[in-house]
PDB file of C-alpha atoms in Angstrom:
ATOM      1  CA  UNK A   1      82.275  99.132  40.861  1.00  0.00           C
ATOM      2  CA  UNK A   2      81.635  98.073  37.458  1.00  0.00           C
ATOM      3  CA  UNK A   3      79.516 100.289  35.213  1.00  0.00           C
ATOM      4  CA  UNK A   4      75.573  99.181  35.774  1.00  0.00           C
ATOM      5  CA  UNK A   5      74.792 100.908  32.225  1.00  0.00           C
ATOM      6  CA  UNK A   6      75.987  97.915  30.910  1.00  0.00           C
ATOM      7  CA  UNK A   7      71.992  97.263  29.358  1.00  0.00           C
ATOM      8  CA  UNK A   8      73.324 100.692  26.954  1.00  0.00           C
ATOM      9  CA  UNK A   9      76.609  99.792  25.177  1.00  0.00           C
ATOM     10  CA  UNK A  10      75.472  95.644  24.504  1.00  0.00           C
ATOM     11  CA  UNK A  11      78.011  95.882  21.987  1.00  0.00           C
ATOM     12  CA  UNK A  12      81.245  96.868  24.438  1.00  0.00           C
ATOM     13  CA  UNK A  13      80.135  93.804  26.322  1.00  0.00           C
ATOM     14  CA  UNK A  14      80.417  89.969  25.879  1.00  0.00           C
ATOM     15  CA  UNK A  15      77.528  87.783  26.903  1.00  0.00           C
ATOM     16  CA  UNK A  16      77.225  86.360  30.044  1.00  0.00           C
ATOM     17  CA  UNK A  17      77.867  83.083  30.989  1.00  0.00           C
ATOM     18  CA  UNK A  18      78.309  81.517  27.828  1.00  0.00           C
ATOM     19  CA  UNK A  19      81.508  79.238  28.383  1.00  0.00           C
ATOM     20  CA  UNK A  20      80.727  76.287  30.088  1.00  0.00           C
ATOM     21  CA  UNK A  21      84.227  75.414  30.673  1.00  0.00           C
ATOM     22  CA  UNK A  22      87.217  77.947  31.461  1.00  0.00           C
ATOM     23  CA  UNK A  23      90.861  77.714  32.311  1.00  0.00           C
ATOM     24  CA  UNK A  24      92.481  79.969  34.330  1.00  0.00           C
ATOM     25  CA  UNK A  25      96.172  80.876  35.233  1.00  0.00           C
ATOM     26  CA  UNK A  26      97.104  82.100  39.140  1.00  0.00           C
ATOM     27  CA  UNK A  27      97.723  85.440  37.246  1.00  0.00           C
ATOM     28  CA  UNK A  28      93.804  85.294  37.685  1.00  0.00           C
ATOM     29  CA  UNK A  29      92.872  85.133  41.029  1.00  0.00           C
ATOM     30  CA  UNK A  30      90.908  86.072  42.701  1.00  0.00           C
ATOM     31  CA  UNK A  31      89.005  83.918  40.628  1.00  0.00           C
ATOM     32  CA  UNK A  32      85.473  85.294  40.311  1.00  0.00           C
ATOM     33  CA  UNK A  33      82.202  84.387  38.167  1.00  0.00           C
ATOM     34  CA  UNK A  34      80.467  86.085  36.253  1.00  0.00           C
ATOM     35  CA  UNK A  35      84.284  87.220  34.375  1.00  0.00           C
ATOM     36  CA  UNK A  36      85.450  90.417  34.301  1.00  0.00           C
ATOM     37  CA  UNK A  37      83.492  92.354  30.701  1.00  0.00           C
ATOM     38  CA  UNK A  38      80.504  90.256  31.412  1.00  0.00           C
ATOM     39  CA  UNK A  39      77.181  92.509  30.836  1.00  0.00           C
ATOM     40  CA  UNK A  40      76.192  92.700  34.194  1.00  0.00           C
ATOM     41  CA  UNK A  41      72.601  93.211  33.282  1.00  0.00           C
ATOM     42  CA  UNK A  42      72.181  89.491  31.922  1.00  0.00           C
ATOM     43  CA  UNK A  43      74.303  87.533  34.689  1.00  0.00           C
ATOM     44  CA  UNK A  44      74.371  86.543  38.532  1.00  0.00           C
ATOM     45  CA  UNK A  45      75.898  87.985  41.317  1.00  0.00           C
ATOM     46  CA  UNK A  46      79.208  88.116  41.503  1.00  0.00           C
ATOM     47  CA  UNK A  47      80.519  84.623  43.822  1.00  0.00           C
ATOM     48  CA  UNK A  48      84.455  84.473  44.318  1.00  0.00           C
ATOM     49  CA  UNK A  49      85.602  81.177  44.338  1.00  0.00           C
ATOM     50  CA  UNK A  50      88.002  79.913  46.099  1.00  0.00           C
ATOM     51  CA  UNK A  51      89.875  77.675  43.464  1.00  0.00           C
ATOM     52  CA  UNK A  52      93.404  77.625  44.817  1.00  0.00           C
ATOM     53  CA  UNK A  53      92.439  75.397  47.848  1.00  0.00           C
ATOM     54  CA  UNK A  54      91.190  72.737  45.382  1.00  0.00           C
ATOM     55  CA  UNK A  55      92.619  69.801  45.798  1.00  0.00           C
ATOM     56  CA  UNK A  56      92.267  68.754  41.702  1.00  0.00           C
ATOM     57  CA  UNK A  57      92.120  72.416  40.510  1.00  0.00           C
ATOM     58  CA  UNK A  58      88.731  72.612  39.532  1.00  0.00           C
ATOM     59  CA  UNK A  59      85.832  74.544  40.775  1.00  0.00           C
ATOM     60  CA  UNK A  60      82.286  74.763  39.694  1.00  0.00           C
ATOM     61  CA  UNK A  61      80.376  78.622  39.692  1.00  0.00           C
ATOM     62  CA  UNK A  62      76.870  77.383  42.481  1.00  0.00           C
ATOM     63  CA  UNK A  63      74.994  79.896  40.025  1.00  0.00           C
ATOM     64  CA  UNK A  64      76.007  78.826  36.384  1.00  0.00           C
ATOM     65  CA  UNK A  65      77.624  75.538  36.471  1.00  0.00           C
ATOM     66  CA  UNK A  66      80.521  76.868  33.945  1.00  0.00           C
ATOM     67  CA  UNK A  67      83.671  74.626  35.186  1.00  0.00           C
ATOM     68  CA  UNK A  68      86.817  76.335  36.274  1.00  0.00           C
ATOM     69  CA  UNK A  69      90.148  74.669  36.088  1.00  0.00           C
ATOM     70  CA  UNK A  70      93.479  76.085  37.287  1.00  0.00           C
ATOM     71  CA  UNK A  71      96.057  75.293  35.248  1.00  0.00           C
ATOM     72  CA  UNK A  72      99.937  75.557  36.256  1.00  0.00           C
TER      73      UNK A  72
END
């Protein structure tokens, strides 16, 4: 489980949800949102999402809107 101290190091942390578009490789999936390093303390809940059975590769996060494309 990731650390929920995350509120006490802000520095060791990026910010949440600030891309609004991200490309991933297969080396990433499971795909999940909010990213892996996220502080957890300023994001959602954790939603995998199911990118692979995309038929054009992209995939939207229900809770953020950031825009996740698979690329080859």
């Amino acid at each position: 489980m990731p650390n929920p101290q995350t509120a006490l190091n802000q520095d060791a942390y990026q910010t949440a949800n600030t891309q609004v578009a991200v490309s991933v490789s297969h080396r990433d999936l499971p795909l999940h949102c909010p990213a892996p390093g996220t502080a957890l303390w300023a994001s959602h809940p954790r939603v995998y999402l199911p990118i692979q059975d995309a038929q054009d590769g992209r995939i939207v996060c229900p809770y953020c809107s950031t825009v996740y494309t698979l690329e080859d």
